[in-house]
Each structure stands twice: as structure tokens, then as C-alpha cells.
């Protein structure tokens, strides 16, 4: 530098990339060129002002790829920005298409069909309905969850409802309720019949007294009088007649 420029002391290229601090600023790459140099940002970084050359006064800053989530991570995903990079993860209820590759726009997150393992998810006696990114469990008719304050699942399964414990009775008066798995059965007590015999016995079709005396000869036999009572009847002989076997009540098989 102290000598005159001449053939034996020629001008040579300055390698600006050896300067410290870097002429390009942080998060950049400096490439030396004959008589010049070039600055470029590292992957995941971009110039503060894209309209100006990269330099110590226009440094490379982090690119927030998460502002373009669908482009980088694809649908049904969450993007977490990091310094010079980003991380994609699937939303709850979704899983990556190819589990051996990271989540990306070309390897997106798809819905998990939890209902493929319905019994493990909802437990027994339940229906499983799959939705995009979610699912729901509902008990079969005649069943209810063990703990009604908690979600139906394998640990809180659907169990049979004992309808016969309801009060008032679902079967109505003068009846017997028999619990069954997922259901129940109503039957009338002896001496009673359903109001409408073509419909199931219920609180709206109760058991009423059978008037056996409408069929006197069948129940009491000839020469007798039938007195109806609630759920039963009493047979007695007409005046001038007596029962065949006095140790047994009057009936069609023990007539007067």
C-alpha cells in the first residue's frame, strides 16, 4: 500500500468477505467476486427491506413462515415459528399422512377416525360418531353413562338403565315391570288386563280390572252367583244349591 502501483505492484481483488464485522450483516452469506462481493440471506431469513441490497444497514431478519401456514404446513396443522425456521404439528384429532416424514404442505395432516376402535374409545353399549378432527359417543337406547357428569368413554361406559326403578312406574298400576338389557317389559298382574290389548302396557295404557263375572259359567259354573272384585272375583251358590266339594271354593270345576 506504501508503494506505487506498477507492473510489479499490481492491483488485486479485495476479499470483502474477510472483513469483520461482516459487510453483509448477521444471518447472511458473503460471496466474494472479482472487484465486488454479493450478500445473500440464509434459509429462513430475508432482507429487512427487500427493495435494497443486503448490507450491514439492511440486514437479514427471520422470516415468519407461519404467516403462510397452509402453504408451509398444510391444512389441519399448527405452525410454530422459530429463529430461521419453523415447526409444523397436527391439530388435536389429526395425524400426519406419512409418519416417517415431518408435517408439511406435501405431507399434510388428516383426520383420525377414532371410531375405527369404537369399543376402546366409547366403551360398550355406545355409538361412536366421527367428525373432522373430533368424535362423539352416545349411549344406546336403554343405556346411560355411569357418571352423567363426565364424557362417555372406556372408563365411563354406558350401562343398562333399570327402568323398573323409576317412580312412578313406567308400566302404570296393577302391573309388573321386568328389567331387560337395554329395555324393560310390562305385564299385568293376575286379574288385570291392558286397557287396549293391541298396545304395549305403559303409563298411558294401564292395566285395569278384568270383570271375570262377564263369563260366569266359565269361572263359577252353573247355578252360581259371581261377585267381581278388584283383581279377582268371588263365586257363591244360588239359593237352593250347594257346592260339590265344601272344602274347596265354588268354581267351574267345583260347581254348585
CSV table of C-alpha atoms in Angstrom, one decimal:
chain,number,residue,atom,x,y,z
A,1,UNK,CA,0.0,0.0,0.0
A,2,UNK,CA,3.0,2.3,0.5
A,3,UNK,CA,4.5,1.7,-3.0
A,4,UNK,CA,3.5,3.0,-6.3
A,5,UNK,CA,1.1,0.9,-8.4
A,6,UNK,CA,3.1,-0.7,-11.2
A,7,UNK,CA,3.6,-4.0,-13.0
A,8,UNK,CA,5.4,-5.4,-10.0
A,9,UNK,CA,2.9,-4.0,-7.5
A,10,UNK,CA,-0.4,-4.5,-9.3
A,11,UNK,CA,-4.0,-4.1,-8.1
A,12,UNK,CA,-5.6,-7.3,-6.8
A,13,UNK,CA,-9.1,-8.1,-5.8
A,14,UNK,CA,-10.2,-7.2,-2.2
A,15,UNK,CA,-12.0,-10.1,-0.5
A,16,UNK,CA,-14.6,-8.1,1.3
A,17,UNK,CA,-16.0,-11.3,2.8
A,18,UNK,CA,-13.0,-11.4,5.2
A,19,UNK,CA,-13.9,-8.1,6.8
A,20,UNK,CA,-15.1,-8.2,10.4
A,21,UNK,CA,-17.7,-7.4,11.2
A,22,UNK,CA,-19.3,-8.8,8.0
A,23,UNK,CA,-20.2,-6.3,5.4
A,24,UNK,CA,-23.4,-8.3,4.9
A,25,UNK,CA,-24.6,-8.3,8.5
A,26,UNK,CA,-25.8,-11.3,10.5
A,27,UNK,CA,-27.8,-14.3,9.2
A,28,UNK,CA,-26.2,-13.9,5.8
A,29,UNK,CA,-23.7,-15.4,3.4
A,30,UNK,CA,-21.0,-13.3,1.8
A,31,UNK,CA,-19.7,-14.4,-1.6
A,32,UNK,CA,-16.5,-12.7,-2.9
A,33,UNK,CA,-16.4,-11.7,-6.6
A,34,UNK,CA,-13.7,-10.1,-8.6
A,35,UNK,CA,-13.9,-6.4,-7.7
A,36,UNK,CA,-17.0,-6.9,-5.7
A,37,UNK,CA,-19.0,-9.2,-3.4
A,38,UNK,CA,-22.5,-10.5,-3.0
A,39,UNK,CA,-24.7,-10.9,0.1
A,40,UNK,CA,-27.5,-13.4,0.4
A,41,UNK,CA,-29.7,-14.3,3.4
A,42,UNK,CA,-29.5,-17.7,5.0
A,43,UNK,CA,-32.6,-20.0,4.6
A,44,UNK,CA,-35.3,-18.8,6.8
A,45,UNK,CA,-34.2,-15.1,6.7
A,46,UNK,CA,-34.9,-12.2,4.4
A,47,UNK,CA,-33.7,-8.6,3.9
A,48,UNK,CA,-35.3,-6.1,6.1
A,49,UNK,CA,-36.1,-4.0,3.1
A,50,UNK,CA,-36.4,-6.3,0.1
A,51,UNK,CA,-36.0,-3.3,-2.3
A,52,UNK,CA,-32.5,-2.6,-1.2
A,53,UNK,CA,-29.3,-4.7,-1.3
A,54,UNK,CA,-28.4,-6.7,1.8
A,55,UNK,CA,-25.8,-4.9,3.9
A,56,UNK,CA,-24.8,-4.1,7.4
A,57,UNK,CA,-27.5,-1.4,7.2
A,58,UNK,CA,-30.2,-3.7,5.6
A,59,UNK,CA,-29.7,-6.9,7.5
A,60,UNK,CA,-31.3,-10.3,7.1
A,61,UNK,CA,-34.1,-10.9,9.6
A,62,UNK,CA,-36.1,-14.0,10.5
A,63,UNK,CA,-39.0,-15.0,8.1
A,64,UNK,CA,-42.2,-15.9,9.9
A,65,UNK,CA,-43.2,-18.8,7.7
A,66,UNK,CA,-46.3,-19.2,10.0
A,67,UNK,CA,-47.9,-16.2,8.4
A,68,UNK,CA,-48.5,-18.6,5.4
A,69,UNK,CA,-49.5,-21.7,7.4
A,70,UNK,CA,-51.4,-23.5,4.8
A,71,UNK,CA,-48.5,-23.1,2.3
A,72,UNK,CA,-45.9,-24.5,4.6
A,73,UNK,CA,-47.7,-26.8,6.9
A,74,UNK,CA,-50.9,-27.7,5.1
A,75,UNK,CA,-54.4,-27.8,6.5
A,76,UNK,CA,-55.4,-29.0,10.0
A,77,UNK,CA,-52.0,-28.1,11.4
A,78,UNK,CA,-50.3,-25.7,13.8
A,79,UNK,CA,-47.2,-23.7,12.8
A,80,UNK,CA,-44.7,-22.6,15.4
A,81,UNK,CA,-42.1,-20.1,14.2
A,82,UNK,CA,-38.5,-20.5,15.3
A,83,UNK,CA,-35.4,-18.4,14.6
A,84,UNK,CA,-34.6,-19.0,10.9
A,85,UNK,CA,-37.1,-21.9,10.6
A,86,UNK,CA,-40.5,-23.2,11.7
A,87,UNK,CA,-42.1,-26.4,13.1
A,88,UNK,CA,-45.4,-27.9,11.9
A,89,UNK,CA,-47.6,-30.1,14.1
A,90,UNK,CA,-51.0,-31.6,13.6
A,91,UNK,CA,-54.0,-30.2,15.4
A,92,UNK,CA,-55.7,-32.5,18.0
A,93,UNK,CA,-57.7,-35.2,16.2
A,94,UNK,CA,-55.4,-35.2,13.2
A,95,UNK,CA,-52.3,-37.2,12.2
A,96,UNK,CA,-49.7,-36.8,9.5
A,97,UNK,CA,-50.2,-38.7,6.3
A,98,UNK,CA,-46.7,-40.2,6.3
A,99,UNK,CA,-45.5,-40.6,9.9
A,100,UNK,CA,-41.9,-41.1,8.8
A,101,UNK,CA,-41.8,-37.6,7.3
A,102,UNK,CA,-42.3,-34.2,9.1
A,103,UNK,CA,-45.6,-32.4,8.6
A,104,UNK,CA,-45.6,-30.1,5.6
A,105,UNK,CA,-47.7,-28.9,2.7
A,106,UNK,CA,-46.9,-32.0,0.8
A,107,UNK,CA,-47.3,-34.3,3.8
A,108,UNK,CA,-50.4,-32.9,5.4
A,109,UNK,CA,-52.5,-33.8,8.5
A,110,UNK,CA,-55.6,-35.9,8.0
A,111,UNK,CA,-58.5,-36.7,10.3
A,112,UNK,CA,-58.1,-39.6,12.8
A,113,UNK,CA,-61.1,-41.9,12.6
A,114,UNK,CA,-61.3,-42.7,16.3
A,115,UNK,CA,-64.4,-44.7,15.7
A,116,UNK,CA,-62.4,-47.5,14.0
A,117,UNK,CA,-61.7,-48.6,17.6
A,118,UNK,CA,-65.2,-47.6,18.9
A,119,UNK,CA,-65.2,-50.0,21.9
A,120,UNK,CA,-61.8,-48.7,23.0
A,121,UNK,CA,-62.9,-45.1,22.6
A,122,UNK,CA,-66.5,-45.1,23.8
A,123,UNK,CA,-66.7,-48.4,25.7
A,124,UNK,CA,-69.5,-51.0,25.3
A,125,UNK,CA,-73.2,-50.3,24.5
A,126,UNK,CA,-72.4,-47.0,22.7
A,127,UNK,CA,-72.4,-45.4,19.3
A,128,UNK,CA,-69.3,-43.6,18.0
A,129,UNK,CA,-69.7,-40.7,15.5
A,130,UNK,CA,-66.6,-39.5,13.8
A,131,UNK,CA,-66.2,-35.8,12.8
A,132,UNK,CA,-63.4,-33.9,11.1
A,133,UNK,CA,-60.8,-33.7,13.9
A,134,UNK,CA,-63.2,-35.0,16.6
A,135,UNK,CA,-65.7,-37.7,17.6
A,136,UNK,CA,-68.6,-38.1,19.9
A,137,UNK,CA,-70.0,-41.1,21.9
A,138,UNK,CA,-73.7,-41.7,22.6
A,139,UNK,CA,-75.3,-44.5,24.6
A,140,UNK,CA,-77.6,-47.0,23.0
A,141,UNK,CA,-81.3,-46.6,23.8
A,142,UNK,CA,-81.9,-48.1,27.3
A,143,UNK,CA,-78.4,-47.3,28.5
A,144,UNK,CA,-76.8,-44.4,30.2
A,145,UNK,CA,-73.3,-43.3,31.2
A,146,UNK,CA,-72.0,-44.5,34.6
A,147,UNK,CA,-71.2,-40.9,35.6
A,148,UNK,CA,-73.6,-38.5,33.9
A,149,UNK,CA,-71.3,-35.5,34.7
A,150,UNK,CA,-68.4,-36.9,32.6
A,151,UNK,CA,-67.9,-37.7,29.0
A,152,UNK,CA,-68.7,-41.2,27.7
A,153,UNK,CA,-65.6,-43.2,27.3
A,154,UNK,CA,-64.0,-46.6,28.1
A,155,UNK,CA,-63.5,-45.5,31.7
A,156,UNK,CA,-67.0,-44.1,32.0
A,157,UNK,CA,-69.0,-46.6,29.9
A,158,UNK,CA,-72.7,-46.9,29.1
A,159,UNK,CA,-74.6,-49.3,31.4
A,160,UNK,CA,-78.1,-50.6,31.4
A,161,UNK,CA,-80.9,-48.3,32.8
A,162,UNK,CA,-83.1,-50.2,35.2
A,163,UNK,CA,-86.4,-48.6,34.1
A,164,UNK,CA,-88.2,-50.6,36.7
A,165,UNK,CA,-86.7,-48.4,39.4
A,166,UNK,CA,-88.4,-45.3,38.0
A,167,UNK,CA,-91.2,-43.7,40.1
A,168,UNK,CA,-94.0,-43.5,39.1
A,169,UNK,CA,-93.7,-46.9,37.4
A,170,UNK,CA,-93.4,-46.8,33.6
A,171,UNK,CA,-95.9,-49.6,33.5
A,172,UNK,CA,-98.6,-48.0,35.5
A,173,UNK,CA,-100.6,-49.5,38.4
A,174,UNK,CA,-101.6,-53.2,38.7
A,175,UNK,CA,-98.6,-54.3,36.7
A,176,UNK,CA,-95.2,-56.0,37.0
A,177,UNK,CA,-92.0,-54.4,35.4
A,178,UNK,CA,-89.2,-56.7,34.4
A,179,UNK,CA,-85.9,-55.1,33.5
A,180,UNK,CA,-84.0,-56.3,30.5
A,181,UNK,CA,-80.6,-55.3,29.0
A,182,UNK,CA,-81.3,-52.0,27.2
A,183,UNK,CA,-85.1,-52.3,27.7
A,184,UNK,CA,-87.9,-53.5,30.0
A,185,UNK,CA,-91.1,-55.4,29.9
A,186,UNK,CA,-94.5,-54.7,31.4
A,187,UNK,CA,-97.1,-57.3,32.3
A,188,UNK,CA,-100.4,-57.1,34.1
A,189,UNK,CA,-101.0,-58.7,37.5
A,190,UNK,CA,-103.4,-61.6,37.6
A,191,UNK,CA,-107.0,-60.3,37.3
A,192,UNK,CA,-106.0,-57.3,35.3
A,193,UNK,CA,-105.6,-56.6,31.5
A,194,UNK,CA,-104.3,-53.8,29.4
A,195,UNK,CA,-106.9,-51.1,28.6
A,196,UNK,CA,-106.1,-51.5,24.9
A,197,UNK,CA,-104.9,-55.1,24.3
A,198,UNK,CA,-103.4,-54.1,20.9
A,199,UNK,CA,-100.9,-51.7,22.5
A,200,UNK,CA,-98.0,-52.3,24.9
A,201,UNK,CA,-98.7,-51.8,28.6
A,202,UNK,CA,-97.5,-48.4,29.8
A,203,UNK,CA,-98.4,-45.4,31.9
A,204,UNK,CA,-100.6,-44.4,29.0
A,205,UNK,CA,-102.2,-47.9,28.6
A,206,UNK,CA,-102.6,-49.2,32.1
A,207,UNK,CA,-103.8,-52.5,33.5
A,208,UNK,CA,-107.4,-52.4,34.5
A,209,UNK,CA,-109.5,-54.9,36.4
A,210,UNK,CA,-110.8,-57.9,34.5
A,211,UNK,CA,-114.5,-58.5,35.2
A,212,UNK,CA,-114.5,-62.2,35.3
A,213,UNK,CA,-118.2,-62.2,36.1
A,214,UNK,CA,-119.0,-61.4,32.5
A,215,UNK,CA,-118.0,-65.1,31.9
A,216,UNK,CA,-119.9,-66.5,34.9
A,217,UNK,CA,-120.4,-70.0,33.7
A,218,UNK,CA,-116.7,-70.3,32.8
A,219,UNK,CA,-115.4,-69.2,36.2
A,220,UNK,CA,-118.1,-70.1,38.7
A,221,UNK,CA,-120.1,-72.8,36.9
A,222,UNK,CA,-123.9,-73.2,36.7
A,223,UNK,CA,-126.3,-72.3,39.5
A,224,UNK,CA,-124.0,-69.8,41.0
A,225,UNK,CA,-123.6,-66.1,41.5
A,226,UNK,CA,-120.4,-64.2,40.6
A,227,UNK,CA,-119.3,-61.1,42.5
A,228,UNK,CA,-116.4,-59.1,40.9
A,229,UNK,CA,-113.7,-57.5,43.0
A,230,UNK,CA,-110.6,-55.5,42.1
A,231,UNK,CA,-108.2,-58.0,40.5
A,232,UNK,CA,-110.3,-61.0,41.4
A,233,UNK,CA,-113.9,-62.4,41.9
A,234,UNK,CA,-116.0,-64.5,44.3
A,235,UNK,CA,-118.3,-67.3,43.4
A,236,UNK,CA,-121.3,-68.3,45.6
A,237,UNK,CA,-124.1,-70.8,45.1
A,238,UNK,CA,-127.6,-69.6,44.3
A,239,UNK,CA,-130.3,-70.2,46.9
A,240,UNK,CA,-131.2,-73.9,47.0
A,241,UNK,CA,-127.8,-75.1,45.7
A,242,UNK,CA,-124.6,-76.1,47.4
A,243,UNK,CA,-121.1,-76.6,46.3
A,244,UNK,CA,-120.0,-80.1,45.3
A,245,UNK,CA,-116.9,-80.1,47.5
A,246,UNK,CA,-117.4,-78.0,50.5
A,247,UNK,CA,-113.7,-77.9,51.3
A,248,UNK,CA,-113.0,-76.1,48.0
A,249,UNK,CA,-114.4,-72.7,46.8
A,250,UNK,CA,-117.1,-72.6,44.2
A,251,UNK,CA,-115.7,-72.7,40.7
A,252,UNK,CA,-116.2,-74.1,37.2
A,253,UNK,CA,-114.5,-77.3,38.3
A,254,UNK,CA,-116.3,-77.4,41.7
A,255,UNK,CA,-119.8,-76.3,40.7
A,256,UNK,CA,-123.0,-75.8,42.7
